[in-house]
Amino acid sequence: MTVLETERLILRRWKESDRGPFARMNADPRVMEHFPALLTAEESDRAIDRIEEHFRRHGFGLCAAELREDGSFIGYIGLFVPSFEAHFTPCVEIGWRLAAEYWGGGLATEGAQAVVRHAFGSPGLDRLVSFTTPANLRSRRVMEKLGMTRDPADDFDHPRMPEGHPLRRHVLYRLERPPR
Ligand SMILES: CC(C)(COP(=O)(O)OP(=O)(O)OC[C@H]1O[C@@H](n2cnc3c(N)ncnc32)[C@H](O)[C@@H]1OP(=O)(O)O)[C@@H](O)C(=O)NCCC(=O)NCCS
């Protein structure tokens, strides 16, 4: 089921055929550089199950991203309600993860811009957040290109990371819905 279309992308609900390519990207150290561990195929499958469960519960979620030109599955772009507690929760997060061979062509930004427009459309959300480790400059750049801004006072320790873990510190970016 298609959720959104852009010039180059279809953002849609997940299909069984996404499981193989999603597991391959979750086992790629380049893709998982800013996450605590690579995922096994079982963990990757469970992640898809959780994403689809989130769609059923909230009516929105992290969409599977497919190239319009040849139907290739390239990763996800979409929305997620984090289940941990922090000073900015409850909130809706915008997030993305693409297979490395598709990086650098503006695809994450193109898909995320469509997700932002959709999220702020009627009836719509009032604000979005996104967060990552300080070193994830690619992802931070996507946040900036969406017009998101970071206040260093919002930086936080991710509650799912153990104390002392090098990936515990996170930067938070925010985006308010423009006035109608
Ligand atoms: C983050 C990610 C989705 C970006 O995908 P993408 O399609 O390459 O993104 P875009 O091309 O739209 O934009 C990337 C921007 O980062 C910039 N960039 C790339 N490498 C960079 C680096 N090492 N340092 C700083 N900026 C960098 C690019 O130049 C581009 O900005 P520009 O358009 O101003 O030139 C992709 O790298 C990814 O899946 N990473 C692994 C998963 C991940 O970390 N997800 C986010 C978790 S919060």
Tab-separated table of C-alpha atoms and ligand atoms in Angstrom:
chain	number	residue	atom	x	y	z
A	1	MET	CA	0.000	0.000	0.000
A	2	THR	CA	1.543	3.297	-1.103
A	3	VAL	CA	1.686	6.030	1.538
A	4	LEU	CA	3.549	8.701	-0.425
A	5	GLU	CA	5.274	9.201	-3.777
A	6	THR	CA	8.084	11.559	-4.700
A	7	GLU	CA	9.939	12.141	-7.948
A	8	ARG	CA	12.153	9.079	-7.423
A	9	LEU	CA	10.589	7.176	-4.514
A	10	ILE	CA	7.563	5.215	-3.452
A	11	LEU	CA	7.076	5.153	0.329
A	12	ARG	CA	4.808	2.273	1.229
A	13	ARG	CA	3.859	-0.421	3.748
A	14	TRP	CA	6.266	-3.344	4.015
A	15	LYS	CA	6.238	-6.504	1.854
A	16	GLU	CA	7.654	-9.972	2.556
A	17	SER	CA	10.185	-9.400	-0.234
A	18	ASP	CA	11.723	-6.490	1.750
A	19	ARG	CA	13.010	-8.863	4.442
A	20	GLY	CA	16.077	-10.067	2.533
A	21	PRO	CA	17.425	-6.661	1.430
A	22	PHE	CA	16.563	-5.110	4.827
A	23	ALA	CA	18.531	-7.856	6.626
A	24	ARG	CA	21.486	-7.262	4.283
A	25	MET	CA	21.609	-3.550	5.062
A	26	ASN	CA	21.237	-4.174	8.811
A	27	ALA	CA	24.264	-6.481	8.601
A	28	ASP	CA	26.369	-3.812	6.824
A	29	PRO	CA	28.858	-2.077	9.176
A	30	ARG	CA	28.615	1.133	7.107
A	31	VAL	CA	24.862	1.381	7.662
A	32	MET	CA	25.137	0.435	11.344
A	33	GLU	CA	28.177	2.575	12.207
A	34	HIS	CA	26.180	4.766	14.608
A	35	PHE	CA	24.178	1.938	16.191
A	36	PRO	CA	25.312	-0.393	18.965
A	37	ALA	CA	25.401	-3.608	16.884
A	38	LEU	CA	24.743	-5.186	13.513
A	39	LEU	CA	21.411	-7.004	13.367
A	40	THR	CA	21.011	-10.701	12.689
A	41	ALA	CA	18.419	-11.698	10.076
A	42	GLU	CA	16.032	-12.622	12.916
A	43	GLU	CA	16.496	-9.237	14.604
A	44	SER	CA	15.980	-7.483	11.276
A	45	ASP	CA	12.729	-9.438	10.727
A	46	ARG	CA	11.540	-8.511	14.227
A	47	ALA	CA	12.257	-4.856	13.456
A	48	ILE	CA	9.941	-5.069	10.415
A	49	ASP	CA	7.278	-6.744	12.560
A	50	ARG	CA	7.527	-3.915	15.120
A	51	ILE	CA	7.307	-1.288	12.370
A	52	GLU	CA	4.177	-2.903	10.917
A	53	GLU	CA	2.675	-3.187	14.435
A	54	HIS	CA	3.375	0.538	14.871
A	55	PHE	CA	1.483	1.281	11.606
A	56	ARG	CA	-1.523	-0.694	12.869
A	57	ARG	CA	-1.468	1.107	16.228
A	58	HIS	CA	-0.793	4.704	15.136
A	59	GLY	CA	-1.851	4.786	11.485
A	60	PHE	CA	1.604	5.970	10.429
A	61	GLY	CA	5.137	4.624	10.647
A	62	LEU	CA	8.515	4.046	9.062
A	63	CYS	CA	7.703	3.438	5.394
A	64	ALA	CA	9.565	0.999	3.202
A	65	ALA	CA	11.273	3.055	0.485
A	66	GLU	CA	11.302	1.758	-3.092
A	67	LEU	CA	12.878	3.264	-6.196
A	68	ARG	CA	10.240	4.159	-8.737
A	69	GLU	CA	12.538	3.434	-11.671
A	70	ASP	CA	13.087	-0.273	-10.951
A	71	GLY	CA	11.167	-1.205	-7.795
A	72	SER	CA	14.310	-1.810	-5.704
A	73	PHE	CA	13.804	-1.743	-1.934
A	74	ILE	CA	16.347	0.749	-0.564
A	75	GLY	CA	15.492	1.125	3.151
A	76	TYR	CA	13.034	3.132	5.216
A	77	ILE	CA	11.960	6.731	5.708
A	78	GLY	CA	9.116	7.730	7.975
A	79	LEU	CA	7.722	8.413	11.414
A	80	PHE	CA	8.009	6.603	14.725
A	81	VAL	CA	6.800	7.151	18.273
A	82	PRO	CA	9.748	6.333	20.560
A	83	SER	CA	8.872	4.038	23.448
A	84	PHE	CA	11.527	5.370	25.845
A	85	GLU	CA	11.099	8.375	28.133
A	86	ALA	CA	13.179	11.530	27.807
A	87	HIS	CA	12.714	15.264	28.317
A	88	PHE	CA	11.171	15.601	24.809
A	89	THR	CA	8.770	12.621	24.933
A	90	PRO	CA	6.037	11.834	24.096
A	91	CYS	CA	6.929	12.861	20.564
A	92	VAL	CA	6.937	11.748	16.946
A	93	GLU	CA	10.345	11.110	15.439
A	94	ILE	CA	11.236	11.316	11.758
A	95	GLY	CA	13.857	8.740	10.789
A	96	TRP	CA	15.639	7.091	7.872
A	97	ARG	CA	17.985	4.218	7.066
A	98	LEU	CA	19.095	3.489	3.508
A	99	ALA	CA	21.354	0.827	2.018
A	100	ALA	CA	24.826	2.321	1.536
A	101	GLU	CA	24.824	1.980	-2.255
A	102	TYR	CA	22.015	4.553	-2.405
A	103	TRP	CA	23.644	7.217	-0.215
A	104	GLY	CA	24.719	10.627	-1.386
A	105	GLY	CA	22.068	11.229	-4.036
A	106	GLY	CA	19.619	13.171	-1.930
A	107	LEU	CA	17.148	10.275	-1.635
A	108	ALA	CA	16.828	10.451	2.170
A	109	THR	CA	16.122	14.174	2.021
A	110	GLU	CA	13.668	13.794	-0.872
A	111	GLY	CA	11.667	11.123	0.951
A	112	ALA	CA	11.858	12.903	4.315
A	113	GLN	CA	10.622	16.187	2.821
A	114	ALA	CA	7.506	14.372	1.597
A	115	VAL	CA	7.058	12.772	5.027
A	116	VAL	CA	7.318	16.198	6.719
A	117	ARG	CA	4.709	17.712	4.377
A	118	HIS	CA	2.410	14.762	5.001
A	119	ALA	CA	2.951	14.853	8.780
A	120	PHE	CA	2.106	18.566	8.971
A	121	GLY	CA	-0.843	18.286	6.599
A	122	SER	CA	-4.397	18.384	7.909
A	123	PRO	CA	-5.207	17.357	10.626
A	124	GLY	CA	-1.496	16.874	11.174
A	125	LEU	CA	1.116	16.973	13.858
A	126	ASP	CA	2.385	20.157	15.484
A	127	ARG	CA	6.036	19.185	15.699
A	128	LEU	CA	8.575	16.504	14.821
A	129	VAL	CA	11.900	15.562	16.368
A	130	SER	CA	14.876	13.604	15.124
A	131	PHE	CA	17.929	12.477	17.018
A	132	THR	CA	21.227	10.725	16.473
A	133	THR	CA	24.766	10.476	17.789
A	134	PRO	CA	26.844	13.672	17.354
A	135	ALA	CA	29.184	11.876	14.921
A	136	ASN	CA	26.401	10.909	12.484
A	137	LEU	CA	27.006	13.916	10.268
A	138	ARG	CA	25.172	12.469	7.257
A	139	SER	CA	21.978	12.082	9.214
A	140	ARG	CA	22.404	15.469	10.898
A	141	ARG	CA	22.800	17.004	7.461
A	142	VAL	CA	19.474	15.512	6.369
A	143	MET	CA	17.879	17.005	9.504
A	144	GLU	CA	19.358	20.411	8.669
A	145	LYS	CA	18.209	20.211	5.053
A	146	LEU	CA	14.665	19.616	6.357
A	147	GLY	CA	14.937	22.883	8.281
A	148	MET	CA	15.252	21.157	11.660
A	149	THR	CA	17.225	22.981	14.328
A	150	ARG	CA	19.286	21.825	17.281
A	151	ASP	CA	19.604	23.533	20.647
A	152	PRO	CA	22.626	22.056	22.475
A	153	ALA	CA	20.564	22.330	25.685
A	154	ASP	CA	18.379	19.521	24.215
A	155	ASP	CA	21.293	17.073	23.885
A	156	PHE	CA	20.569	13.941	25.932
A	157	ASP	CA	21.829	10.557	27.033
A	158	HIS	CA	19.848	7.834	25.257
A	159	PRO	CA	18.145	5.843	28.018
A	160	ARG	CA	18.510	2.570	26.057
A	161	MET	CA	22.333	2.887	26.056
A	162	PRO	CA	24.328	1.868	29.105
A	163	GLU	CA	26.235	4.545	30.994
A	164	GLY	CA	29.693	5.043	29.545
A	165	HIS	CA	28.720	3.643	26.115
A	166	PRO	CA	30.318	5.755	23.348
A	167	LEU	CA	26.961	6.016	21.521
A	168	ARG	CA	24.977	7.156	24.584
A	169	ARG	CA	25.156	10.894	23.905
A	170	HIS	CA	22.609	12.129	21.342
A	171	VAL	CA	21.782	15.407	19.641
A	172	LEU	CA	18.121	16.374	19.249
A	173	TYR	CA	16.682	18.310	16.317
A	174	ARG	CA	13.207	19.832	16.286
A	175	LEU	CA	10.828	21.073	13.599
A	176	GLU	CA	7.607	23.001	14.297
A	177	ARG	CA	4.695	22.964	11.871
A	178	PRO	CA	4.752	26.202	9.875
A	179	PRO	CA	1.827	28.549	10.565
A	180	ARG	CA	-1.083	27.915	8.186
B	1	LIG	C1	21.601	9.140	6.940
B	1	LIG	C2	21.260	8.571	5.555
B	1	LIG	C3	19.809	8.074	5.534
B	1	LIG	C4	21.447	9.678	4.516
B	1	LIG	O1	21.010	9.204	3.242
B	1	LIG	P1	21.361	9.982	1.893
B	1	LIG	O2	20.349	9.566	0.876
B	1	LIG	O3	22.796	9.835	1.577
B	1	LIG	O4	21.083	11.490	2.349
B	1	LIG	P2	21.098	12.770	1.406
B	1	LIG	O5	21.869	12.487	0.158
B	1	LIG	O6	19.686	13.256	1.278
B	1	LIG	O7	21.892	13.818	2.312
B	1	LIG	C5	23.125	13.474	2.917
B	1	LIG	C6	23.890	14.742	3.223
B	1	LIG	O8	25.000	14.402	4.058
B	1	LIG	C7	26.179	14.932	3.491
B	1	LIG	N1	27.280	14.064	3.898
B	1	LIG	C8	27.620	12.865	3.402
B	1	LIG	N2	28.688	12.380	4.052
B	1	LIG	C9	28.997	13.292	4.995
B	1	LIG	C10	30.012	13.375	5.976
B	1	LIG	N3	30.902	12.401	6.168
B	1	LIG	N4	30.050	14.478	6.773
B	1	LIG	C11	29.150	15.464	6.637
B	1	LIG	N5	28.150	15.434	5.714
B	1	LIG	C12	28.102	14.362	4.908
B	1	LIG	C13	25.924	14.910	2.015
B	1	LIG	O9	26.823	15.758	1.339
B	1	LIG	C14	24.482	15.391	1.982
B	1	LIG	O10	24.386	16.788	2.204
B	1	LIG	P3	24.334	17.839	0.952
B	1	LIG	O11	23.110	17.516	0.165
B	1	LIG	O12	24.263	19.169	1.628
B	1	LIG	O13	25.575	17.650	0.145
B	1	LIG	C15	22.188	7.384	5.192
B	1	LIG	O14	23.523	7.810	5.273
B	1	LIG	C16	22.005	6.188	6.118
B	1	LIG	O15	21.112	5.365	5.925
B	1	LIG	N6	22.898	6.050	7.138
B	1	LIG	C17	22.893	4.885	8.013
B	1	LIG	C18	21.686	4.803	8.913
B	1	LIG	C19	21.567	5.996	9.808
B	1	LIG	O16	22.539	6.453	10.393
B	1	LIG	N7	20.322	6.492	9.919
B	1	LIG	C20	20.023	7.647	10.730
B	1	LIG	C21	19.949	7.301	12.140
B	1	LIG	S1	19.468	8.748	13.090
